[in-house]
Short mmCIF file of C-alpha atoms in Angstrom, two decimals:
data_model
loop_
_atom_site.label_atom_id
_atom_site.label_comp_id
_atom_site.label_asym_id
_atom_site.label_seq_id
_atom_site.Cartn_x
_atom_site.Cartn_y
_atom_site.Cartn_z
CA UNK Z 1 16.83 -8.66 -9.46
CA UNK Z 2 13.21 -8.42 -10.55
CA UNK Z 3 11.69 -5.59 -8.58
CA UNK Z 4 10.13 -2.18 -8.32
CA UNK Z 5 12.82 0.45 -7.79
CA UNK Z 6 12.66 4.14 -6.97
CA UNK Z 7 15.13 7.01 -6.96
CA UNK Z 8 16.09 8.86 -4.93
CA UNK Z 9 15.62 7.10 -1.58
CA UNK Z 10 15.81 10.38 0.32
CA UNK Z 11 15.00 13.88 -0.90
CA UNK Z 12 15.47 16.99 1.25
CA UNK Z 13 14.52 20.30 -0.31
CA UNK Z 14 13.30 23.79 0.38
CA UNK Z 15 9.74 25.04 0.10
CA UNK Z 16 8.90 26.32 -3.34
CA UNK Z 17 11.32 24.04 -5.19
CA UNK Z 18 10.36 21.57 -7.93
CA UNK Z 19 11.46 17.94 -7.64
CA UNK Z 20 10.98 14.61 -9.38
CA UNK Z 21 10.87 11.00 -8.18
CA UNK Z 22 11.48 8.16 -10.60
CA UNK Z 23 10.07 4.64 -10.55
CA UNK Z 24 10.94 1.62 -12.65
CA UNK Z 25 9.65 -1.95 -12.62
CA UNK Z 26 11.18 -4.89 -14.48
CA UNK Z 27 8.34 -7.30 -13.66
CA UNK Z 28 6.66 -6.83 -17.02
CA UNK Z 29 3.60 -5.35 -15.31
CA UNK Z 30 1.01 -3.24 -17.14
CA UNK Z 31 -0.15 -1.11 -14.20
CA UNK Z 32 1.77 1.30 -11.98
CA UNK Z 33 0.78 3.46 -9.02
CA UNK Z 34 1.90 6.27 -6.76
CA UNK Z 35 0.95 6.22 -3.08
CA UNK Z 36 1.60 8.74 -0.32
CA UNK Z 37 2.25 7.56 3.26
CA UNK Z 38 1.96 10.37 5.78
CA UNK Z 39 3.50 10.68 9.24
CA UNK Z 40 0.64 8.63 10.73
CA UNK Z 41 1.49 5.79 8.31
CA UNK Z 42 -1.76 6.19 6.37
CA UNK Z 43 -1.35 4.86 2.81
CA UNK Z 44 -3.35 6.68 0.15
CA UNK Z 45 -3.48 6.20 -3.61
CA UNK Z 46 -2.55 9.23 -5.69
CA UNK Z 47 -2.38 8.01 -9.27
CA UNK Z 48 -2.62 4.85 -11.32
CA UNK Z 49 -1.53 4.21 -14.90
CA UNK Z 50 -2.47 1.20 -17.00
CA UNK Z 51 -0.53 0.71 -20.24
CA UNK Z 52 0.60 4.34 -19.97
CA UNK Z 53 -2.99 5.59 -19.62
CA UNK Z 54 -4.08 7.49 -16.50
CA UNK Z 55 -6.75 5.43 -14.74
CA UNK Z 56 -6.93 6.80 -11.20
CA UNK Z 57 -6.37 10.44 -10.33
CA UNK Z 58 -7.32 11.08 -6.74
CA UNK Z 59 -7.95 14.49 -5.25
CA UNK Z 60 -4.34 15.55 -5.47
CA UNK Z 61 -3.17 19.17 -5.94
CA UNK Z 62 -2.31 19.85 -9.58
CA UNK Z 63 1.23 20.64 -8.41
CA UNK Z 64 1.65 16.85 -8.63
CA UNK Z 65 2.04 15.57 -12.18
CA UNK Z 66 2.71 11.93 -13.02
CA UNK Z 67 4.30 10.88 -16.29
CA UNK Z 68 4.55 7.40 -17.77
CA UNK Z 69 7.01 7.38 -20.68
CA UNK Z 70 6.52 3.62 -21.09
CA UNK Z 71 4.92 0.72 -19.22
CA UNK Z 72 8.01 0.13 -17.11
CA UNK Z 73 8.37 3.67 -15.80
CA UNK Z 74 6.18 6.06 -13.82
CA UNK Z 75 7.66 9.32 -12.63
CA UNK Z 76 6.21 11.90 -10.26
CA UNK Z 77 6.99 15.58 -10.62
CA UNK Z 78 6.06 17.99 -7.85
CA UNK Z 79 6.03 21.76 -8.38
CA UNK Z 80 6.21 24.47 -5.72
CA UNK Z 81 6.81 22.07 -2.84
CA UNK Z 82 5.00 22.78 0.44
CA UNK Z 83 5.69 21.66 4.01
CA UNK Z 84 2.63 19.37 3.87
CA UNK Z 85 4.15 17.43 0.98
CA UNK Z 86 6.65 15.87 3.39
CA UNK Z 87 5.88 12.14 3.39
CA UNK Z 88 7.09 8.82 2.05
CA UNK Z 89 6.06 8.27 -1.56
CA UNK Z 90 5.73 4.68 -2.72
CA UNK Z 91 5.56 3.46 -6.27
CA UNK Z 92 3.83 0.11 -6.90
CA UNK Z 93 3.04 -2.10 -9.85
CA UNK Z 94 0.68 -4.93 -10.72
CA UNK Z 95 0.36 -7.29 -13.67
CA UNK Z 96 -3.05 -5.81 -14.46
CA UNK Z 97 -5.66 -3.50 -12.93
CA UNK Z 98 -7.01 -6.53 -11.05
CA UNK Z 99 -3.62 -7.91 -10.02
CA UNK Z 100 -1.77 -7.93 -6.73
CA UNK Z 101 0.27 -4.80 -6.11
CA UNK Z 102 3.97 -4.83 -5.27
CA UNK Z 103 5.63 -1.81 -3.74
CA UNK Z 104 8.94 -0.08 -4.34
CA UNK Z 105 11.26 0.86 -1.45
CA UNK Z 106 9.83 4.35 -1.06
CA UNK Z 107 11.19 7.90 -1.31
CA UNK Z 108 11.25 9.92 1.90
CA UNK Z 109 10.59 13.54 0.93
CA UNK Z 110 11.33 16.25 3.50
CA UNK Z 111 10.37 19.83 2.70
CA UNK Z 112 12.06 22.45 4.89
CA UNK H 20 -16.26 5.71 -2.00
CA UNK H 21 -14.87 2.73 -0.15
CA UNK H 22 -14.13 3.05 3.57
CA UNK H 23 -11.98 0.49 5.38
CA UNK H 24 -11.89 0.34 9.18
CA UNK H 25 -9.14 -1.68 10.89
CA UNK H 26 -8.92 -2.83 14.52
CA UNK H 27 -7.08 -2.86 16.79
CA UNK H 28 -4.62 -0.06 16.12
CA UNK H 29 -2.04 -1.73 18.38
CA UNK H 30 -1.73 -5.36 19.45
CA UNK H 31 0.81 -6.88 21.81
CA UNK H 32 1.14 -10.67 22.16
CA UNK H 33 3.55 -13.14 23.67
CA UNK H 34 5.69 -15.24 21.37
CA UNK H 35 3.81 -18.37 20.40
CA UNK H 36 0.37 -16.82 20.87
CA UNK H 37 -2.06 -16.10 18.04
CA UNK H 38 -2.85 -12.63 16.72
CA UNK H 39 -6.05 -11.54 14.99
CA UNK H 40 -6.58 -8.27 13.12
CA UNK H 41 -10.02 -7.33 11.84
CA UNK H 42 -11.20 -5.06 9.03
CA UNK H 43 -14.58 -3.96 7.77
CA UNK H 44 -15.37 -2.38 4.42
CA UNK H 45 -18.29 -0.36 3.13
CA UNK H 46 -18.55 -1.07 -0.62
CA UNK H 47 -20.41 -4.33 -1.21
CA UNK H 48 -18.93 -4.43 -4.74
CA UNK H 49 -15.37 -4.78 -3.40
CA UNK H 50 -13.89 -8.05 -4.57
CA UNK H 51 -10.22 -8.20 -3.58
CA UNK H 52 -8.73 -7.99 -0.09
CA UNK H 53 -4.93 -8.01 0.39
CA UNK H 54 -2.92 -7.79 3.59
CA UNK H 55 0.45 -6.04 3.76
CA UNK H 56 3.21 -6.17 6.37
CA UNK H 57 5.41 -3.11 6.77
CA UNK H 58 8.53 -3.23 8.91
CA UNK H 59 10.01 0.04 10.15
CA UNK H 60 11.53 2.02 7.28
CA UNK H 61 10.65 -0.64 4.72
CA UNK H 62 8.13 -1.07 1.93
CA UNK H 63 4.69 -2.64 2.45
CA UNK H 64 5.01 -6.33 1.54
CA UNK H 65 2.07 -8.39 0.36
CA UNK H 66 1.70 -11.36 2.71
CA UNK H 67 -1.65 -12.83 1.69
CA UNK H 68 -4.72 -11.86 -0.31
CA UNK H 69 -8.21 -13.19 -0.86
CA UNK H 70 -10.81 -12.68 -3.55
CA UNK H 71 -14.52 -12.42 -2.98
CA UNK H 72 -15.33 -15.90 -4.31
CA UNK H 73 -13.30 -17.52 -1.50
CA UNK H 74 -14.15 -17.61 2.21
CA UNK H 75 -10.77 -18.55 3.65
CA UNK H 76 -7.15 -18.83 2.55
CA UNK H 77 -4.11 -20.17 4.43
CA UNK H 78 -0.38 -19.87 3.91
CA UNK H 79 1.63 -21.61 6.64
CA UNK H 80 1.07 -19.59 9.87
CA UNK H 81 -1.06 -16.93 8.18
CA UNK H 82 -4.74 -17.18 7.28
CA UNK H 83 -7.35 -14.73 6.06
CA UNK H 84 -11.12 -15.13 6.36
CA UNK H 85 -13.76 -13.16 4.49
CA UNK H 86 -17.42 -12.70 5.38
CA UNK H 87 -19.03 -10.94 2.42
CA UNK H 88 -22.45 -10.71 4.05
CA UNK H 89 -21.08 -8.87 7.06
CA UNK H 90 -18.46 -7.06 4.94
CA UNK H 91 -15.56 -7.96 7.14
CA UNK H 92 -12.30 -9.85 6.78
CA UNK H 93 -9.64 -10.88 9.26
CA UNK H 94 -5.96 -11.81 9.39
CA UNK H 95 -4.95 -14.64 11.69
CA UNK H 96 -1.31 -15.28 12.59
CA UNK H 97 -0.60 -18.41 14.62
CA UNK H 98 2.54 -19.28 16.64
CA UNK H 99 3.73 -15.68 16.47
CA UNK H 100 7.46 -14.95 16.41
CA UNK H 101 9.35 -11.73 17.21
CA UNK H 102 10.02 -11.25 13.49
CA UNK H 103 6.25 -10.94 12.97
CA UNK H 104 6.46 -7.56 14.73
CA UNK H 105 5.48 -4.89 12.18
CA UNK H 106 2.58 -2.72 11.05
CA UNK H 107 -0.08 -4.71 9.21
CA UNK H 108 -2.44 -3.09 6.71
CA UNK H 109 -5.64 -4.47 5.28
CA UNK H 110 -7.06 -3.13 2.04
CA UNK H 111 -10.11 -3.50 -0.16
CA UNK H 112 -10.46 -2.95 -3.88
CA UNK H 113 -13.70 -1.76 -5.40
CA UNK H 114 -15.36 -3.61 -8.22
CA UNK H 115 -15.54 -0.73 -10.67
CA UNK H 116 -12.64 1.65 -10.12
CA UNK H 117 -9.82 -0.76 -9.18
CA UNK H 118 -8.77 1.59 -6.40
CA UNK H 119 -7.14 -0.04 -3.35
CA UNK H 120 -8.32 1.57 -0.10
CA UNK H 121 -6.18 0.84 2.95
CA UNK H 122 -7.04 0.57 6.61
CA UNK H 123 -5.06 2.69 9.06
CA UNK H 124 -2.80 -0.14 10.13
CA UNK H 125 -2.20 -2.30 13.21
CA UNK H 126 1.12 -2.19 15.04
CA UNK H 127 1.77 -5.78 16.13
CA UNK H 128 4.42 -6.36 18.78
CA UNK H 129 5.45 -9.93 19.57
CA UNK H 130 7.25 -10.11 22.91
CA UNK H 131 9.89 -12.84 23.32
#
């Protein structure tokens, strides 16, 4: 199936831990994104990479570090997790910076 | 930066009726306006989009209109069906930074 995929689907962890979320797209797209959707369903961009280059870096704590090993992958590492990091994190991709964005299935992160 | 306002926050219609969701944006340089549908626990799915050089676009029961002068755009769903029930998000992308800014969503309920 051609798609944007994420792992894991659910992540439950304790405060202070470090965790990673992985994203892969097999659509041949050049641009990938991380979004955060909070409990009120508000969708907000965190990061965007185009051809492995960081393009958008919103006001996100530096505990969040994205990494793009190649155009098909964009991972998100989070250090020292806090209660407020609990949310659904969506990866997305687009053919180009100006292209339509397609979302992955999301990772529900719960910090206890 | 861009600010997108979306109304109403909730909308309840009878099956077969039409539904209209409205959004306004602040950045006159914005040039791309997608609409996403998100069912409970699922990913946002792109349902229709419009670029700034077009005033209206239709896809079966869904249409989007754009008024660049007034900086507002609307989603129209005709002959609504229960499976149209979901949260709908509008978004606007700026001309220079490629960042997609989302509205806060509209929960549409179609009653059989």
